[in-house]
CSV table of C-alpha atoms in Angstrom, one decimal:
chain,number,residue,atom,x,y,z
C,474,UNK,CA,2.8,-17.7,-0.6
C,475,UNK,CA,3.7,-14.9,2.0
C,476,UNK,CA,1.3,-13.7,3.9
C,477,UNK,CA,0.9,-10.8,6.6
C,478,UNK,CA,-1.6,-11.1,9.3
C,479,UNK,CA,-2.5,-7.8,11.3
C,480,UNK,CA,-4.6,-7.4,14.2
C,481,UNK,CA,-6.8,-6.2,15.6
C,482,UNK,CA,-8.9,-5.1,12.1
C,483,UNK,CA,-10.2,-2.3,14.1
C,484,UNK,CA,-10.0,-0.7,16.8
C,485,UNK,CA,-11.7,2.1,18.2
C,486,UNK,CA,-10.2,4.3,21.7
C,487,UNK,CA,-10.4,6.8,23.9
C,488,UNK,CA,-8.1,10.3,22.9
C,489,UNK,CA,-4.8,9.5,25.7
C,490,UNK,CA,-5.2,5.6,25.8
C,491,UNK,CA,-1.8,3.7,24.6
C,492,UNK,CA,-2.6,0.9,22.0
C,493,UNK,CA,-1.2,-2.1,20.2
C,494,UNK,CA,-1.1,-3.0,16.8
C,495,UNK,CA,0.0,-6.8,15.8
C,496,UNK,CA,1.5,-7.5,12.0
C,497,UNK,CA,2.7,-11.6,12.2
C,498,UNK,CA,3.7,-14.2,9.5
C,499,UNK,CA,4.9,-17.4,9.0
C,500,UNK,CA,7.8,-16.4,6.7
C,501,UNK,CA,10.5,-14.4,7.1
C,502,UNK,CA,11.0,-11.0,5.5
C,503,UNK,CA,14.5,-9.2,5.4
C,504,UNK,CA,12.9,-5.4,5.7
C,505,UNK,CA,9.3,-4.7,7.4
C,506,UNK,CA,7.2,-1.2,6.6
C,507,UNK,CA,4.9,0.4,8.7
C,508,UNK,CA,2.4,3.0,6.4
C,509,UNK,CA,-0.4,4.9,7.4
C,510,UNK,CA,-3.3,5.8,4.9
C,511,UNK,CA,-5.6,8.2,5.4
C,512,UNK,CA,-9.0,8.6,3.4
C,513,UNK,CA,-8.8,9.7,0.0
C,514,UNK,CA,-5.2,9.3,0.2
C,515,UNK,CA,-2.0,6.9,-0.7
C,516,UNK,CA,0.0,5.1,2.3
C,517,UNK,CA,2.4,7.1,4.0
C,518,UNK,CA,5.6,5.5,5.0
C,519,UNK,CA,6.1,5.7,9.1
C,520,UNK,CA,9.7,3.9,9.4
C,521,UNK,CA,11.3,0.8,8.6
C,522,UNK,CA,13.2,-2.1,10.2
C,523,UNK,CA,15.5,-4.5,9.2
C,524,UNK,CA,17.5,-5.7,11.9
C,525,UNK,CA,15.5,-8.8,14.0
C,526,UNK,CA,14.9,-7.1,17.1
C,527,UNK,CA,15.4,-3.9,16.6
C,528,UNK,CA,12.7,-1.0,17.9
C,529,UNK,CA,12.5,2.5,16.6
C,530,UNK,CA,10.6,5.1,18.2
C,531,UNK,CA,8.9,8.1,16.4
C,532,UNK,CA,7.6,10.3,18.6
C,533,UNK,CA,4.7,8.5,20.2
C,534,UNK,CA,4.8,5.5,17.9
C,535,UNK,CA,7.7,2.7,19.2
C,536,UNK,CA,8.1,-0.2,16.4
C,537,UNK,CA,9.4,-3.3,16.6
C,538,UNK,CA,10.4,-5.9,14.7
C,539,UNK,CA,10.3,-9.3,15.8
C,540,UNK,CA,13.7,-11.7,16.4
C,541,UNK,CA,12.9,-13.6,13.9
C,542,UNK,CA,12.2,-11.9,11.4
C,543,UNK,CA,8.5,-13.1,10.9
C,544,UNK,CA,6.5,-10.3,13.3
C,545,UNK,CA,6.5,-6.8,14.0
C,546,UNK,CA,4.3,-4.4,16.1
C,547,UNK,CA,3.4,-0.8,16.5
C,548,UNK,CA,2.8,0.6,19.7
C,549,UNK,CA,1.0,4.3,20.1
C,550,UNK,CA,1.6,6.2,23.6
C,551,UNK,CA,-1.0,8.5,24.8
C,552,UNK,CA,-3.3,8.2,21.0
C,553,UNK,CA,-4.5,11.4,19.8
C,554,UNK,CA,-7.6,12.2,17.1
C,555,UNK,CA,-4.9,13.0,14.6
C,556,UNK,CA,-3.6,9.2,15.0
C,557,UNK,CA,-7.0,8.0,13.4
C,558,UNK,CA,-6.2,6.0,10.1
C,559,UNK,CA,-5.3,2.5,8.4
C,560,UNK,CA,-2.2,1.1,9.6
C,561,UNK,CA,-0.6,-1.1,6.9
C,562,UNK,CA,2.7,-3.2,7.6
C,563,UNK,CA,4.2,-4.4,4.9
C,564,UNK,CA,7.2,-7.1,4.3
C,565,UNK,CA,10.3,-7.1,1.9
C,566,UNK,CA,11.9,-10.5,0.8
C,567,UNK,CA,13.8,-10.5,-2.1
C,568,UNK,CA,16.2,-7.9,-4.3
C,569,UNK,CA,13.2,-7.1,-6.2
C,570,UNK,CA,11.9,-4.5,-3.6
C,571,UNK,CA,8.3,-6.0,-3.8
C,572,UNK,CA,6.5,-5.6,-0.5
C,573,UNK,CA,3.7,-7.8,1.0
C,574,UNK,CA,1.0,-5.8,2.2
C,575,UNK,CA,-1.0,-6.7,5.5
C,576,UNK,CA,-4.4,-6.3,5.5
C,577,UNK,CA,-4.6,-3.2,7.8
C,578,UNK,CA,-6.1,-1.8,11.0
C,579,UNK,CA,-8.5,0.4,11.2
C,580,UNK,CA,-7.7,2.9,14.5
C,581,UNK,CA,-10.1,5.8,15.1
C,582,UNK,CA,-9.4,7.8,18.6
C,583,UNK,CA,-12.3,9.6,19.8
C,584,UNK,CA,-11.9,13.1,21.2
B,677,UNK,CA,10.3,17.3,-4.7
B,678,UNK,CA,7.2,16.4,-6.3
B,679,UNK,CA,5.0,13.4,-5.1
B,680,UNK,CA,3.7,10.5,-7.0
B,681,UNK,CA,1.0,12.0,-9.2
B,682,UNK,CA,-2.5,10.1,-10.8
B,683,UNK,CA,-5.1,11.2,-12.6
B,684,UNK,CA,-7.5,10.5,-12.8
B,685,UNK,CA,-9.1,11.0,-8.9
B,686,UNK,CA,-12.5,9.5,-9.2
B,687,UNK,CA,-13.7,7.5,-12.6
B,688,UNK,CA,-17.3,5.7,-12.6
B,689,UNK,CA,-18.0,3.5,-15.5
B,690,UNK,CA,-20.9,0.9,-16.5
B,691,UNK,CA,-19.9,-2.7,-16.5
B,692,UNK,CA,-18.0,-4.0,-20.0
B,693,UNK,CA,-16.7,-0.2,-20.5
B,694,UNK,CA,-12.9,0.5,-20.5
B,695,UNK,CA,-11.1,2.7,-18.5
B,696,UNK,CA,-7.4,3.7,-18.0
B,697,UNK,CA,-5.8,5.5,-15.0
B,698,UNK,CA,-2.1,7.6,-15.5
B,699,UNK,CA,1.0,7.6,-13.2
B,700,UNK,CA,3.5,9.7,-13.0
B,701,UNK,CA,6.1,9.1,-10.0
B,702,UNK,CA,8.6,10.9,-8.4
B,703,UNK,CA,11.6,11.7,-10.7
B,704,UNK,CA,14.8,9.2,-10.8
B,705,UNK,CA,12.9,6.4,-9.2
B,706,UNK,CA,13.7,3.7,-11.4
B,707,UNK,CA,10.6,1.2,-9.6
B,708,UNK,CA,6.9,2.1,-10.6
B,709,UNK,CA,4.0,-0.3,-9.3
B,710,UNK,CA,0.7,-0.8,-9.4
B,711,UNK,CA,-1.6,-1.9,-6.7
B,712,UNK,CA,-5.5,-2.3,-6.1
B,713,UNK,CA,-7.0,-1.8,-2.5
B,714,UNK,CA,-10.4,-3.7,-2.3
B,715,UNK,CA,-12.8,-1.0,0.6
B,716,UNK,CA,-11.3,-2.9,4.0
B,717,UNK,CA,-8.2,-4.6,2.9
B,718,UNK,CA,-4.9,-3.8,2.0
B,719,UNK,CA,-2.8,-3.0,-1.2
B,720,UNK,CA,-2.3,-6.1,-3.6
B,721,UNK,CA,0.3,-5.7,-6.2
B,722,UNK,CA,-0.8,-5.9,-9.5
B,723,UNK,CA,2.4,-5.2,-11.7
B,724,UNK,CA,5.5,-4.2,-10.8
B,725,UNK,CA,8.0,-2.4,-13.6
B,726,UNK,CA,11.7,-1.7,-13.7
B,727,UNK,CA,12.7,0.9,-15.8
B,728,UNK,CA,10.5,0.5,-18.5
B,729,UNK,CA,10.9,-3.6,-18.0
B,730,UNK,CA,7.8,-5.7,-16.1
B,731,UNK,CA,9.8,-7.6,-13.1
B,732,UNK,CA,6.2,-9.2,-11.7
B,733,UNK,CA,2.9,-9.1,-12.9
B,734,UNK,CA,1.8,-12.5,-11.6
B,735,UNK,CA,-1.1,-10.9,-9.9
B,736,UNK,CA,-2.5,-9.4,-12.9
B,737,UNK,CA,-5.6,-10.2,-15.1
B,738,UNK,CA,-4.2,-10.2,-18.2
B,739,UNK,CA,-7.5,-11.0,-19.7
B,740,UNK,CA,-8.8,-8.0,-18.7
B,741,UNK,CA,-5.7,-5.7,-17.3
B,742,UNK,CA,-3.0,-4.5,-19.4
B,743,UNK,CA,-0.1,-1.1,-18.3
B,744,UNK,CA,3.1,0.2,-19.9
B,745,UNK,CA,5.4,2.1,-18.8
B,746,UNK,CA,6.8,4.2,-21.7
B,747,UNK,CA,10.3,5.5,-21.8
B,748,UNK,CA,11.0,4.3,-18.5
B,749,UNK,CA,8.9,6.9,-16.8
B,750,UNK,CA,4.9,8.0,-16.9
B,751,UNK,CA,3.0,4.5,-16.6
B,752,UNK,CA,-0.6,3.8,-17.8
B,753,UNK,CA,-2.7,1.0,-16.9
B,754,UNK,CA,-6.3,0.3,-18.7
B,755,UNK,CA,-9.2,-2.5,-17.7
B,756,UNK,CA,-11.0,-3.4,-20.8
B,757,UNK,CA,-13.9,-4.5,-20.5
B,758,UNK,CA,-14.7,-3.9,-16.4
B,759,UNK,CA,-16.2,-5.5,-14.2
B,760,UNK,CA,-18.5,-4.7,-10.6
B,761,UNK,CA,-15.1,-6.8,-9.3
B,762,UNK,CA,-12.9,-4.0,-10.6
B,763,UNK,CA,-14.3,-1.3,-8.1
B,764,UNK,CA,-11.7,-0.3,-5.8
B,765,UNK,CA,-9.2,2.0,-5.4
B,766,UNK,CA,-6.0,1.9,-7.6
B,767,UNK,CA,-2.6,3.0,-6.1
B,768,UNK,CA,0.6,4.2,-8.2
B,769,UNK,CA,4.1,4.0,-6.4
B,770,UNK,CA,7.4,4.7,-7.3
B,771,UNK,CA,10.9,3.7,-5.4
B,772,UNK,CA,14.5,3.8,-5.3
B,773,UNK,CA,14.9,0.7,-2.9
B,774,UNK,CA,12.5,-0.5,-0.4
B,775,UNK,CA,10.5,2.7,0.6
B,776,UNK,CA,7.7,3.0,-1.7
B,777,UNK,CA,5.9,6.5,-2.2
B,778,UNK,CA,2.6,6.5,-3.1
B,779,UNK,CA,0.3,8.6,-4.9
B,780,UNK,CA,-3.2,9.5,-3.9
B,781,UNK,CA,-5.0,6.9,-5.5
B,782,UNK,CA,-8.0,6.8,-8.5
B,783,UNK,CA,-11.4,5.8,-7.0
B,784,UNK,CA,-13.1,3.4,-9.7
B,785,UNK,CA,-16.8,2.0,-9.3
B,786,UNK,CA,-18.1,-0.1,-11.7
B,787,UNK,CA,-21.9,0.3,-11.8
């Protein structure tokens, strides 16, 4: 069974502090997804990657996805209030576009 | 272009009632899915239809959970009877490939 492990499960910072978020597994996924939900509302799709290595940047947000294949992490520069959500990542294996879903982190940035 | 639509938002039910929750994604996406999100944790795929053909539904409690998706397009899934379990929220998405869009999302509590 694939699995997707994020971390931290929450984290709460200071509006203009840079932050780290960690999505790791033991298998190896051919496409990863970074989503952010807000309340009352669906995921969002930020950006995906599909080459090991590779880093995309999005404004403030830099992803990357691991060598490997098995890991990926979000990076936020400078967090602002409007940053505050669920981050989700989420892995793609096979030609059946399913997705594995991680089981989020919680950021809030205080003003 | 339209999002994903559901309806409906918010549904609360007593125990060993049935309920049924509508999805409409975006046009030409061939990939409609189904997903619950337990409060704190992230989506888990419940069914999973191409075209108008299920491609996974390993995940789903066939005992309790059935969905169709007629002609292809609109999907419907219904719990019958529910259970305190059951209360979470209960994603649609659509696709073409990879990128799944989501809709907002039906709110269930089972009381």
């Amino acid at each position: 069974t694939q699995l997707l492990e994020q971390s931290p499960q929450f984290l709460s910072i200071q509006e203009g502090e840079n932050l780290t978020v960690y999505c790791n597994s033991s298998s190896v996924f051919s496409s990863l997804q970074w989503y952010r939900q807000e309340p009352g509302e669906g995921p969002v799709l930020l950006v995906t990657v599909v080459t090991g290595g590779e880093v995309k940047k999005l404004k403030r947000l830099t992803f990357q996805f691991g060598d490997a294949r098995k890991d990926s992490s979000l990076h936020i520069t400078a967090a602002q209030p409007g940053d505050t959500g669920l981050y989700l990542c989420a892995g793609g294996g096979d030609s059946s576009y399913k997705l594995i879903f991680g089981s989020g982190t919680r950021l809030l940035v205080r003003p | 272009e339209a999002g994903v639509a559901q309806s409906p938002r918010y549904k609360i039910i007593e125990k060993r009632q049935s309920v049924a929750f509508w999805c409409n994604p975006i046009s030409g996406h061939a990939t409609l899915y189904w997903y619950q999100q337990i409060l704190g944790q992230g989506p888990k795929l419940l069914i999973q239809f191409q075209n108008n053909g299920v491609v996974d539904d390993s995940q789903l409690p066939k005992d309790r959970f059935s969905a169709e998706r007629l002609k292809g397009v609109d999907s419907t899934l219904k719990i019958q009877p529910a259970k305190l379990e059951d209360s979470a929220v209960y994603l649609c998405a659509s696709s073409l490939l990879y990128e799944q869009y989501f809709g907002p999302g039906t709110r269930l509590t089972v009381t």
